[in-house]
Short mmCIF file of C-alpha atoms and ligand atoms in Angstrom, two decimals:
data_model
loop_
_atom_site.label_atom_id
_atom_site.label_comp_id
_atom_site.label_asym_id
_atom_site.label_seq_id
_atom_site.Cartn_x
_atom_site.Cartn_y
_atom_site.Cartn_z
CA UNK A 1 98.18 -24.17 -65.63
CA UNK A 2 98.88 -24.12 -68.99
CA UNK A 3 101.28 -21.58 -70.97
CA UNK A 4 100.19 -18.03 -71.75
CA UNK A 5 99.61 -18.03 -75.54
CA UNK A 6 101.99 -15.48 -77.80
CA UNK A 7 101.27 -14.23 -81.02
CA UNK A 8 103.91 -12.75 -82.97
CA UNK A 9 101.48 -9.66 -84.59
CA UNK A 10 103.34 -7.19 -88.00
CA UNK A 11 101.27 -4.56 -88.66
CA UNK A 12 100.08 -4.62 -85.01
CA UNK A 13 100.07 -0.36 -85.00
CA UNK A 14 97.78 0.12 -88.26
CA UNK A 15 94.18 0.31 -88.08
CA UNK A 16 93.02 -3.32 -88.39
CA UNK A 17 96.33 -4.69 -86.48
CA UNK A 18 96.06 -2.27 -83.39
CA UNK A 19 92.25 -3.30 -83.02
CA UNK A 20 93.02 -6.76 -83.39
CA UNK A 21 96.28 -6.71 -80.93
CA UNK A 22 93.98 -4.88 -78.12
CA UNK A 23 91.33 -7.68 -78.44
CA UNK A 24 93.87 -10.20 -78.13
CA UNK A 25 94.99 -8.54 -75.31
CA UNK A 26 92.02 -8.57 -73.84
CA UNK A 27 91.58 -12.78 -74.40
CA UNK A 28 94.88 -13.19 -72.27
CA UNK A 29 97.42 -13.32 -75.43
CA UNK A 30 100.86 -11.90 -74.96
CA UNK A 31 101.87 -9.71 -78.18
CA UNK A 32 104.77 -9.41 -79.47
CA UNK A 33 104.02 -6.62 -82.33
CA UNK A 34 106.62 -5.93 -84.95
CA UNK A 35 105.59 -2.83 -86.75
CA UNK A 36 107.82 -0.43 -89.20
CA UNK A 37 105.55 2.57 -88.63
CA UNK A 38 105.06 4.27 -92.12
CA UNK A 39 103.30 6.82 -92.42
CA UNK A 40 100.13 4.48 -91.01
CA UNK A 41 101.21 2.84 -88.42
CA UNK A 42 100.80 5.17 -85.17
CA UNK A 43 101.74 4.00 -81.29
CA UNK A 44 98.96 6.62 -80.41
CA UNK A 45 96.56 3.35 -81.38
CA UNK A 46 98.26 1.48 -78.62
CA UNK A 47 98.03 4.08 -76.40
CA UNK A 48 95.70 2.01 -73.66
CA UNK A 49 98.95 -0.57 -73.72
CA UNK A 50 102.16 1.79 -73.35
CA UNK A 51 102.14 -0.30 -69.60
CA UNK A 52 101.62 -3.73 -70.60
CA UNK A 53 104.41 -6.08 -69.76
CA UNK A 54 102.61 -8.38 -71.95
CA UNK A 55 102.26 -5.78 -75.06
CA UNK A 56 105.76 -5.97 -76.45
CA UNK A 57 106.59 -3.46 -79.38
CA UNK A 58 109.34 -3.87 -82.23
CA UNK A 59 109.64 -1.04 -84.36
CA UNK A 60 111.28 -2.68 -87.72
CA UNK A 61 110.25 -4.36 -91.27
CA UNK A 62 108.88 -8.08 -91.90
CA UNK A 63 111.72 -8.21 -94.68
CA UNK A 64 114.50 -7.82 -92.12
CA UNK A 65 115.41 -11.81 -91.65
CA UNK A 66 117.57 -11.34 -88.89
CA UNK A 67 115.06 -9.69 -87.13
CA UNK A 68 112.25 -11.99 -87.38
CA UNK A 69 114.76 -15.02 -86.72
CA UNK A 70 115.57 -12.67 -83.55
CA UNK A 71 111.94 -12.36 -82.95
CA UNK A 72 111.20 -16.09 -83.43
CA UNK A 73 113.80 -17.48 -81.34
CA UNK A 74 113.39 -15.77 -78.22
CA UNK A 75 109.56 -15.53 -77.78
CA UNK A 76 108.78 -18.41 -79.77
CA UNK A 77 105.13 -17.91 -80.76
CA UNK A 78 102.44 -19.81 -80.97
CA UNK A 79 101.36 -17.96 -83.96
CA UNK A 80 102.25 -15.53 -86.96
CA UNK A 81 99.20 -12.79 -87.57
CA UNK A 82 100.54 -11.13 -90.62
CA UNK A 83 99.00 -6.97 -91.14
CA UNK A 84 101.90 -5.78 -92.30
CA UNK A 85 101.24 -4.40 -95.59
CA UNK A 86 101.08 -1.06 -97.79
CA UNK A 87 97.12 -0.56 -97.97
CA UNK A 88 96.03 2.18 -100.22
CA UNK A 89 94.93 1.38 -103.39
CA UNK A 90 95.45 5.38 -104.82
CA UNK A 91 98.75 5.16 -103.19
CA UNK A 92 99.89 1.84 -105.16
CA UNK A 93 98.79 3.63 -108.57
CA UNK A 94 101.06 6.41 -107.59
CA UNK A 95 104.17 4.16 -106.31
CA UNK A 96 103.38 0.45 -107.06
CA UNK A 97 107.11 -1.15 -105.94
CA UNK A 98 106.24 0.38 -102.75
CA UNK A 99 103.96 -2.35 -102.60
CA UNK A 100 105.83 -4.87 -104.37
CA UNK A 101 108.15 -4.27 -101.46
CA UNK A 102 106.44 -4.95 -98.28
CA UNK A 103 103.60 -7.07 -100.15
CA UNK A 104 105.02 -9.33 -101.97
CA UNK A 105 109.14 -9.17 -101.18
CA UNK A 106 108.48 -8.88 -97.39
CA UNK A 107 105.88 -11.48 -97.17
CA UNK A 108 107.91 -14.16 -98.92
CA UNK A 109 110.89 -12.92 -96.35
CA UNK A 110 109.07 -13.66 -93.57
CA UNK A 111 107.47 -16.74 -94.80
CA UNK A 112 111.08 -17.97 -95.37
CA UNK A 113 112.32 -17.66 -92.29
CA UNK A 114 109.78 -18.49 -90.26
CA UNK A 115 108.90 -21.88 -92.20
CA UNK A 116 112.61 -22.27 -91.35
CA UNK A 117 112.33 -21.36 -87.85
CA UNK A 118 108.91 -23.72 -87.89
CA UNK A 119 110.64 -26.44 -89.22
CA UNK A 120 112.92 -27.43 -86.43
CA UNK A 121 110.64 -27.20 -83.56
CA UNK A 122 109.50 -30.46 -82.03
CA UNK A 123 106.92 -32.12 -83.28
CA UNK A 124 103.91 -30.90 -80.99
CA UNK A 125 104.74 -27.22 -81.22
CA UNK A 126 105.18 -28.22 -85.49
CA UNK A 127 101.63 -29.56 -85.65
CA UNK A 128 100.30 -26.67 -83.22
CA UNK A 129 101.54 -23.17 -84.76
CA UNK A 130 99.65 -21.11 -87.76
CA UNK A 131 100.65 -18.82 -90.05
CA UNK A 132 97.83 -16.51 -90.64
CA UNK A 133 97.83 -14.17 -93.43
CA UNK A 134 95.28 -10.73 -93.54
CA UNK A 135 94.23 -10.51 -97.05
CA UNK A 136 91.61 -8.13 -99.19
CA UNK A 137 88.30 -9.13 -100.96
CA UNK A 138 89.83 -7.28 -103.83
CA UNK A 139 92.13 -9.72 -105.30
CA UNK A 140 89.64 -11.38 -106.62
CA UNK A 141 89.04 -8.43 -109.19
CA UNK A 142 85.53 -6.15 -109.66
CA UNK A 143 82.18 -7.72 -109.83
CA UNK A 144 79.08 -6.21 -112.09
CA UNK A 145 75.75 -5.02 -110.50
CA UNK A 146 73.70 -9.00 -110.36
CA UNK A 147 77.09 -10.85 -110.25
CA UNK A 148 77.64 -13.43 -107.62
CA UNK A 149 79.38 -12.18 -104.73
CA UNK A 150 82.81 -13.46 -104.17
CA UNK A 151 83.63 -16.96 -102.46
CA UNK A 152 86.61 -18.76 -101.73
CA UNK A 153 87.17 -20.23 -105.37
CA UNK A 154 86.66 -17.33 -106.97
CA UNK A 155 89.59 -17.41 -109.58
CA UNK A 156 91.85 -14.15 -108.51
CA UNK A 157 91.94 -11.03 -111.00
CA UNK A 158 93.54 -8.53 -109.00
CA UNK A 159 93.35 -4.94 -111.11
CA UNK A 160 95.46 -2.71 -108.79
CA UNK A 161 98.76 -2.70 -108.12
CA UNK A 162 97.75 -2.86 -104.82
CA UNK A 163 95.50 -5.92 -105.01
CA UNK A 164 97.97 -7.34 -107.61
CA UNK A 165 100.49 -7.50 -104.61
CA UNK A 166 98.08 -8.91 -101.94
CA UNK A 167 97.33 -11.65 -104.85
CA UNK A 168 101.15 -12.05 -105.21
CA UNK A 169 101.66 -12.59 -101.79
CA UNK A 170 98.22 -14.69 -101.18
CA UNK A 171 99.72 -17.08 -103.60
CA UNK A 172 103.20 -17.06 -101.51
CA UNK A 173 101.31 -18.36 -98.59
CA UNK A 174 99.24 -21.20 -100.14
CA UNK A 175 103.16 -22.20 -101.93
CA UNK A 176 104.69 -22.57 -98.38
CA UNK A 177 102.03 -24.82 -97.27
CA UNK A 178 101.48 -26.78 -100.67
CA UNK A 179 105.33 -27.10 -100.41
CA UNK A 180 106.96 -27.14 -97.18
CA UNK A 181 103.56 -28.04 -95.12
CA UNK A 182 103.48 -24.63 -93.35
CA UNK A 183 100.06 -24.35 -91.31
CA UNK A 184 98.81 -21.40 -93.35
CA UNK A 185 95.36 -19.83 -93.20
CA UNK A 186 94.56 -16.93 -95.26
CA UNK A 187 91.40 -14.23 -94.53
CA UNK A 188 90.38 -12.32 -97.69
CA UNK A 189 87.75 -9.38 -95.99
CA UNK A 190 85.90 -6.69 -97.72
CA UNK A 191 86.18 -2.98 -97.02
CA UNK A 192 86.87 -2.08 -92.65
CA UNK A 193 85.49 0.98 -91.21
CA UNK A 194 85.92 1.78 -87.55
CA UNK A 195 87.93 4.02 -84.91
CA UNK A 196 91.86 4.90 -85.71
CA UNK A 197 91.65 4.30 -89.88
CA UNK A 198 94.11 6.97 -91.34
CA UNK A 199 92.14 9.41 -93.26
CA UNK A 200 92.94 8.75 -96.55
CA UNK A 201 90.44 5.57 -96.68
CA UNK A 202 86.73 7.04 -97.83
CA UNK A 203 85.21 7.11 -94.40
CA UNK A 204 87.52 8.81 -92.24
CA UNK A 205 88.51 11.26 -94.93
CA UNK A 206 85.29 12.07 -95.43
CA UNK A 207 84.22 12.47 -91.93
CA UNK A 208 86.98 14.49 -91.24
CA UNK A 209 86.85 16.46 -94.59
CA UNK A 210 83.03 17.47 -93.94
CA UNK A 211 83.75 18.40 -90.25
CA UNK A 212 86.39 21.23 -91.85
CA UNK A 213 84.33 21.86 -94.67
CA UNK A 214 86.38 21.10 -97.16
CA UNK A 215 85.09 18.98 -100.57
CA UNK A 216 83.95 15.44 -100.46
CA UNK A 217 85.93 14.27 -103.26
CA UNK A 218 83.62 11.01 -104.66
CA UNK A 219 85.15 9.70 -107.88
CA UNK A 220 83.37 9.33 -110.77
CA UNK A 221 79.91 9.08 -110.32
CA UNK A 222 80.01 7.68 -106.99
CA UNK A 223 78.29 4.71 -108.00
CA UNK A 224 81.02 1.97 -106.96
CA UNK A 225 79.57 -0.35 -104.57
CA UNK A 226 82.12 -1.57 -101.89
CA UNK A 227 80.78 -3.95 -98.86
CA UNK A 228 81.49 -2.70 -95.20
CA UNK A 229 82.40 -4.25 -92.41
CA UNK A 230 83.01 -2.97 -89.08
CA UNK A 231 87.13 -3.68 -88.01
CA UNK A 232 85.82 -5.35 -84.75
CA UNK A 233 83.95 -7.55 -86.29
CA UNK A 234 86.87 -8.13 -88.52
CA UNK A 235 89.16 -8.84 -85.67
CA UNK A 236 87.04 -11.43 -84.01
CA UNK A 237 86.72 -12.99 -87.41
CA UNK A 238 90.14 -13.77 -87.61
CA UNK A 239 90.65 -14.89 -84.05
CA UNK A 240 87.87 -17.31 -85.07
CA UNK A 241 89.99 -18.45 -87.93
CA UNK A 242 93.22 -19.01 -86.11
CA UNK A 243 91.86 -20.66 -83.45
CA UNK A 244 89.36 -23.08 -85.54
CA UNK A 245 90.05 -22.68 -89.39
CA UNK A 246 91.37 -25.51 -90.80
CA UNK A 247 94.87 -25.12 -91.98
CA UNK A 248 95.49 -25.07 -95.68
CA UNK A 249 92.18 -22.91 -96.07
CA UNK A 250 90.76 -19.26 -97.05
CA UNK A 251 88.01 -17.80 -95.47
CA UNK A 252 86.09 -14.96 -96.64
CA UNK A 253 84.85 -12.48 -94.52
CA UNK A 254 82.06 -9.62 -95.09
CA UNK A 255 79.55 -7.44 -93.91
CA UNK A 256 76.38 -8.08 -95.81
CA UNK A 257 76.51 -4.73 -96.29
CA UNK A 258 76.72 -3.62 -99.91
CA UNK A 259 76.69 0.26 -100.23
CA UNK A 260 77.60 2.89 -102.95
CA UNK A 261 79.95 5.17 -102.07
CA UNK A 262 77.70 7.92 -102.51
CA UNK A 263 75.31 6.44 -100.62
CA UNK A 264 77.76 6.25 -97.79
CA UNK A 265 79.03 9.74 -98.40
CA UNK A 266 75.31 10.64 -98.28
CA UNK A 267 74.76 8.45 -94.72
CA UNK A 268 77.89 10.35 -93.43
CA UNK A 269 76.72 13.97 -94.12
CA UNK A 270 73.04 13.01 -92.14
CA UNK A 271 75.23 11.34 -89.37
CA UNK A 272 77.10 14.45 -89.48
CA UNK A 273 73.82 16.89 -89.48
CA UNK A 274 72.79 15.23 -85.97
CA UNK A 275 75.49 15.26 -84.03
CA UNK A 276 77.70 18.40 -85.19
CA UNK A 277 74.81 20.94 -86.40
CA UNK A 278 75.52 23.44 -88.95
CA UNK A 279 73.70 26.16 -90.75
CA UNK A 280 75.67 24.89 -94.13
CA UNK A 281 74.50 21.93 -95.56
CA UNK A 282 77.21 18.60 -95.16
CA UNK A 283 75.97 17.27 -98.35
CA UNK A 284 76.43 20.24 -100.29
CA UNK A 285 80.36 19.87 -99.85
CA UNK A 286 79.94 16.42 -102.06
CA UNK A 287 82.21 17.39 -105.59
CA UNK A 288 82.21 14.43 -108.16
CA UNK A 289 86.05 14.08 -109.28
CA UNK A 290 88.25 12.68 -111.83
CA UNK A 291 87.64 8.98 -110.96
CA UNK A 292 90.31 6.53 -110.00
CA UNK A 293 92.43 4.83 -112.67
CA UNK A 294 91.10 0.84 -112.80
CA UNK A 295 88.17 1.32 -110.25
CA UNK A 296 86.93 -1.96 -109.47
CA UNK A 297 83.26 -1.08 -109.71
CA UNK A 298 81.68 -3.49 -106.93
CA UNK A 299 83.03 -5.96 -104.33
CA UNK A 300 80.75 -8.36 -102.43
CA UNK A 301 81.37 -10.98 -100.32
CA UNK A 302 80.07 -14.64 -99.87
CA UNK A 303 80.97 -15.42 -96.22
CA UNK A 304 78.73 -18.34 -95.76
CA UNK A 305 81.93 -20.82 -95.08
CA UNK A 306 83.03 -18.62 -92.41
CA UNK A 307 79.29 -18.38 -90.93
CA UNK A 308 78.58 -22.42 -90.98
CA UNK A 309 81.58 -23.53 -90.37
CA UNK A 310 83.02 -21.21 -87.58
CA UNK A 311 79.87 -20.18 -86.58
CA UNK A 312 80.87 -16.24 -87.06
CA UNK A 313 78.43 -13.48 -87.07
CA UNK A 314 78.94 -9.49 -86.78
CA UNK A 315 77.71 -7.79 -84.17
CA UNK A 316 77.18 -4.73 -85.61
CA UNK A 317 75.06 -3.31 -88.03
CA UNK A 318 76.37 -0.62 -90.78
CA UNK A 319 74.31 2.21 -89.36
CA UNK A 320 74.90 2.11 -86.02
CA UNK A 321 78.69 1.44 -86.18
CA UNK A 322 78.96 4.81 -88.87
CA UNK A 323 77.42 6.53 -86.32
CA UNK A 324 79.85 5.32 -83.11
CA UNK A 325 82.99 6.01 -85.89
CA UNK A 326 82.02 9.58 -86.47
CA UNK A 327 81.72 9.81 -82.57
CA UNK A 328 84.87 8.41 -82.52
CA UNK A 329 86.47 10.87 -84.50
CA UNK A 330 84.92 13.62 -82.95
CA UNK A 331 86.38 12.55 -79.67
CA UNK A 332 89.36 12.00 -80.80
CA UNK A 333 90.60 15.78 -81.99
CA UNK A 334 94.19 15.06 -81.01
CA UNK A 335 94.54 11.44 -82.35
CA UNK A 336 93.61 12.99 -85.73
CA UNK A 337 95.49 16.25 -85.29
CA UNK A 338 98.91 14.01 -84.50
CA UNK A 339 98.10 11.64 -87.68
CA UNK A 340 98.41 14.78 -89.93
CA UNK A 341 101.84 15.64 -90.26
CA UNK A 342 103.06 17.64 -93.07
CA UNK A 343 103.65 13.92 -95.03
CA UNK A 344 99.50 13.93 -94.67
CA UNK A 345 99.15 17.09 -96.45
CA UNK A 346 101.48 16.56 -99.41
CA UNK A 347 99.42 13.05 -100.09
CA UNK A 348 96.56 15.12 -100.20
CA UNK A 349 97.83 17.35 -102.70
CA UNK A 350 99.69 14.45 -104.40
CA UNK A 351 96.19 12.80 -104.54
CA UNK A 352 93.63 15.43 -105.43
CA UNK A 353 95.49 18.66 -106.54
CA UNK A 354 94.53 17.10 -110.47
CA UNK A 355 91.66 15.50 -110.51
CA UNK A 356 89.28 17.78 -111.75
P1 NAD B 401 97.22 0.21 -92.47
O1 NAD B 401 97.84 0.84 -93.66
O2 NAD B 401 96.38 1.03 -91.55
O3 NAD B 401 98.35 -0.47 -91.55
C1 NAD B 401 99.43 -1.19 -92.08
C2 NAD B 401 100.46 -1.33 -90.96
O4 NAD B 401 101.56 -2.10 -91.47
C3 NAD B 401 101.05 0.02 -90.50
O5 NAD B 401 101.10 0.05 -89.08
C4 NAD B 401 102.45 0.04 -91.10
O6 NAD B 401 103.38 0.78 -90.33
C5 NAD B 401 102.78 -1.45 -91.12
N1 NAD B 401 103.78 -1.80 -92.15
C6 NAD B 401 103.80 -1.40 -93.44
N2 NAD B 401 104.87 -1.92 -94.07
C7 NAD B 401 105.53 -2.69 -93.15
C8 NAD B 401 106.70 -3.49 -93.19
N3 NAD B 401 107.42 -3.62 -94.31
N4 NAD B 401 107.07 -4.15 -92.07
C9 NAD B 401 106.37 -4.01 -90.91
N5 NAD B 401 105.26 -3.25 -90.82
C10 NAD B 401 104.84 -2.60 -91.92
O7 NAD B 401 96.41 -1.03 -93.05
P2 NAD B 401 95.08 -1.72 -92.50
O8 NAD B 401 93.91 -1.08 -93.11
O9 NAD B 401 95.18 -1.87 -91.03
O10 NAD B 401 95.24 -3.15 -93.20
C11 NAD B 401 95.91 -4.23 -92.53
C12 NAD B 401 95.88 -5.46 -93.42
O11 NAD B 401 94.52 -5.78 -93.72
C13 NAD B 401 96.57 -5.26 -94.76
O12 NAD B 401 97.27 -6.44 -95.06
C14 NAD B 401 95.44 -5.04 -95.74
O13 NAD B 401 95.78 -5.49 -97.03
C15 NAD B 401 94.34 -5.88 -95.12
N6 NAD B 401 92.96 -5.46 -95.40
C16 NAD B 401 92.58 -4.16 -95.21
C17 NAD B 401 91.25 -3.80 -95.42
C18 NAD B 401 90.77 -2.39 -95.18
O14 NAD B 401 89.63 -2.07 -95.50
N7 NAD B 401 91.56 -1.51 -94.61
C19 NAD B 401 90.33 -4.75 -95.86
C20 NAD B 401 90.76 -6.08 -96.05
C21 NAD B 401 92.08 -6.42 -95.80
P1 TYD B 402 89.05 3.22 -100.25
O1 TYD B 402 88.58 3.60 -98.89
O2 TYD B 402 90.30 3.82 -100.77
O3 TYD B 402 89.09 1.64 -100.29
P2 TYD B 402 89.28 0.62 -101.56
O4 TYD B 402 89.73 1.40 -102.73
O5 TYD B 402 90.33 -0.29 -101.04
O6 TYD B 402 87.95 -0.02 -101.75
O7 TYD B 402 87.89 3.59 -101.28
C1 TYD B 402 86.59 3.07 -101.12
C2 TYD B 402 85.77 3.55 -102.29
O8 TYD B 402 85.62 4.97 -102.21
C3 TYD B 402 86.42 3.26 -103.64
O9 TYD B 402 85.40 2.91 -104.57
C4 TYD B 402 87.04 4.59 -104.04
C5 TYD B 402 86.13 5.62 -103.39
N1 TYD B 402 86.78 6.87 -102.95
C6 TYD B 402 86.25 8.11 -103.35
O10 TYD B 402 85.23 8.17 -104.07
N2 TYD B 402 86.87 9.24 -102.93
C7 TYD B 402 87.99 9.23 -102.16
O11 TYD B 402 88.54 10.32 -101.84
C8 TYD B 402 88.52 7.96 -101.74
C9 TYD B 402 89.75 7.88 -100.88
C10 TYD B 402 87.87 6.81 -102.15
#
């Protein structure tokens, strides 16, 4: 019989990690999940695991060298699936070293050590492991309404500090393997939607902020076009990739699903209409705001390397998997009641309090 595989997973208790550490372990993978828990990482989304002798958690930082060395040594991985990350682009205009930190600093930290770690083992194991890095659509800058959606040699023009350090730390990861030969692989995805996002990302605020009837804060005009992809069909992209992508490579990854975000405010507040009725109107809690600093005004993705050459195709379709999030979130009362802590209401006054 041969070994049980094990993935060393950071980030593994966000919202893309924890859906991509419970379908790897329901492949057969062992996890070993190293996780700081900020404010968005939350062992609630593990929940289904908190018995699984195969589900191992490590609450700490993918800067901390001795840790990962730890890590490394004694579990020795077949693989490095690399989440970790600060993700919100309003957050990185408000506190950009933040992501300078984890992004950029803590990336190249655990690139170090594990290319050093990589580097010794025989010569099998050496031509066998992957580093694979989760990366955004968005480093490659903001497209104009007609403009070819992104592909893999799309120059990067990152415009947020946030998508400045994902670029940053992109770049670290193509270095190690230019340089030291590390089997890298990078995934650059557009915008996830799905169960257990923190609400401050537009769906899940919104769902939640309609549900309480609060305002719908769209910025600007709302006519920013972002492409959606459901975070399963994220997830078993990038299993795809690290078990067939060729090392070396980037692979885009997208949902053929180009929306403005008014649009999918608008989609939301129907969904909404269905299955919670209300004499008030959902829609009529939509307020146009100050818009964001920088807004990139329309990602899209050209995924057709991923699609021919991995054979990858999403299983499900924007409207349908809006409606089975808002479900989601309606189920889940006390998931969303734990995830906002009094840090969750000061970034929401931090965040709108001034935009008019
Ligand atoms: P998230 O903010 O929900 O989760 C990030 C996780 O990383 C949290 O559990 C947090 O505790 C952990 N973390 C943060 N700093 C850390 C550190 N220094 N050491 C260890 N753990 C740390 O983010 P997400 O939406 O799940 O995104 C995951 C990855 O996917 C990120 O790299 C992001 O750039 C990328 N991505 C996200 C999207 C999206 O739409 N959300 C799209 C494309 C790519
Ligand atoms: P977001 O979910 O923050 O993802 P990203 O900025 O990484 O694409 O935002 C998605 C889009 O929704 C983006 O164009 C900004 C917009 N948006 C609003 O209009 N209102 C909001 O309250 C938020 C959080 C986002």
């Amino acid at each position: 019989m041969s070994k049980q595989q094990c993935l060393l997973v950071t980030g593994g208790a966000g919202f893309i990690g924890s859906c991509f550490v419970l379908q790897s372990r329901q492949r057969g993978l062992r996890v070993i999940n190293l996780d700081k828990l900020t404010y968005a990482g939350n062992l609630e989304n593990l929940a289904s695991l908190s018995s699984d002798p195969d589900h191992i958690f490590v609450q700490g930082d993918i800067g901390n060298a001795e840790l990962i060395q730890w890590l490394l040594g004694h579990y020795e991985p077949d693989a490095v699936v690399n989440f970790a990350a600060e993700s919100h682009v309003d957050r990185s205009i408000l506190d950009p070293e933040a992501f300078v930190r984890t992004n950029v600093l803590g990336t190249s930290t655990l690139l170090r050590v594990v290319k050093n770690w990589w580097s010794c083992l025989d010569d099998a194991k050496r031509a066998s492991f992957r580093f694979l890095h989760i990366s955004t659509d968005e480093v490659f800058g903001a497209l104009q309404p007609g403009d070819p959606a992104f592909c893999e040699t799309t120059p990067y023009s990152p415009n947020s500090p946030y998508s400045a350090s994902k670029a940053a730390s992109d770049h670290l990861v193509r270095a190690f393997h230019e340089t030291y030969g590390l089997p890298v692989l990078i995934t650059n995805c557009s915008n996830n939607y799905g169960p257990r996002q923190f609400p401050e990302k537009l769906i899940s605020l919104m769902i939640l902020n309609a549900l309480e009837g609060k305002p719908l804060p769209v910025y600007g005009t709302g006519s920013n076009i972002r492409d959606w992809l459901h975070v399963e069909d994220h997830c078993a992209a990038i299993a795809l990739v690290l078990e067939q992508g060729r090392t070396g490579e980037s692979y885009n990854i997208g949902g053929h699903s180009e929306r403005t975000n008014l649009e999918v405010v608008q989609t939301l507040c129907a969904i909404l209409q269905e299955e919670v009725p209300c004499e008030r109107r959902y829609a009529d809690q939509i307020r146009f705001v100050t818009d964001r600093p920088g807004h990139d005004f329309r990602y899209a993705i050209d995924c057709r390397k991923l699609e021919q050459e991995l054979g990858w195709k999403p299983v499900h379709s924007f409207a349908s998997g809006l409606k089975e999030t808002v479900r989601w979130y309606l189920a889940h009362r006390e998931w969303v009641e734990h995830v906002r802590s009094g840090a969750y209401r000061d970034w929401m006054v931090r965040n709108y309090a001034d935009r008019v």
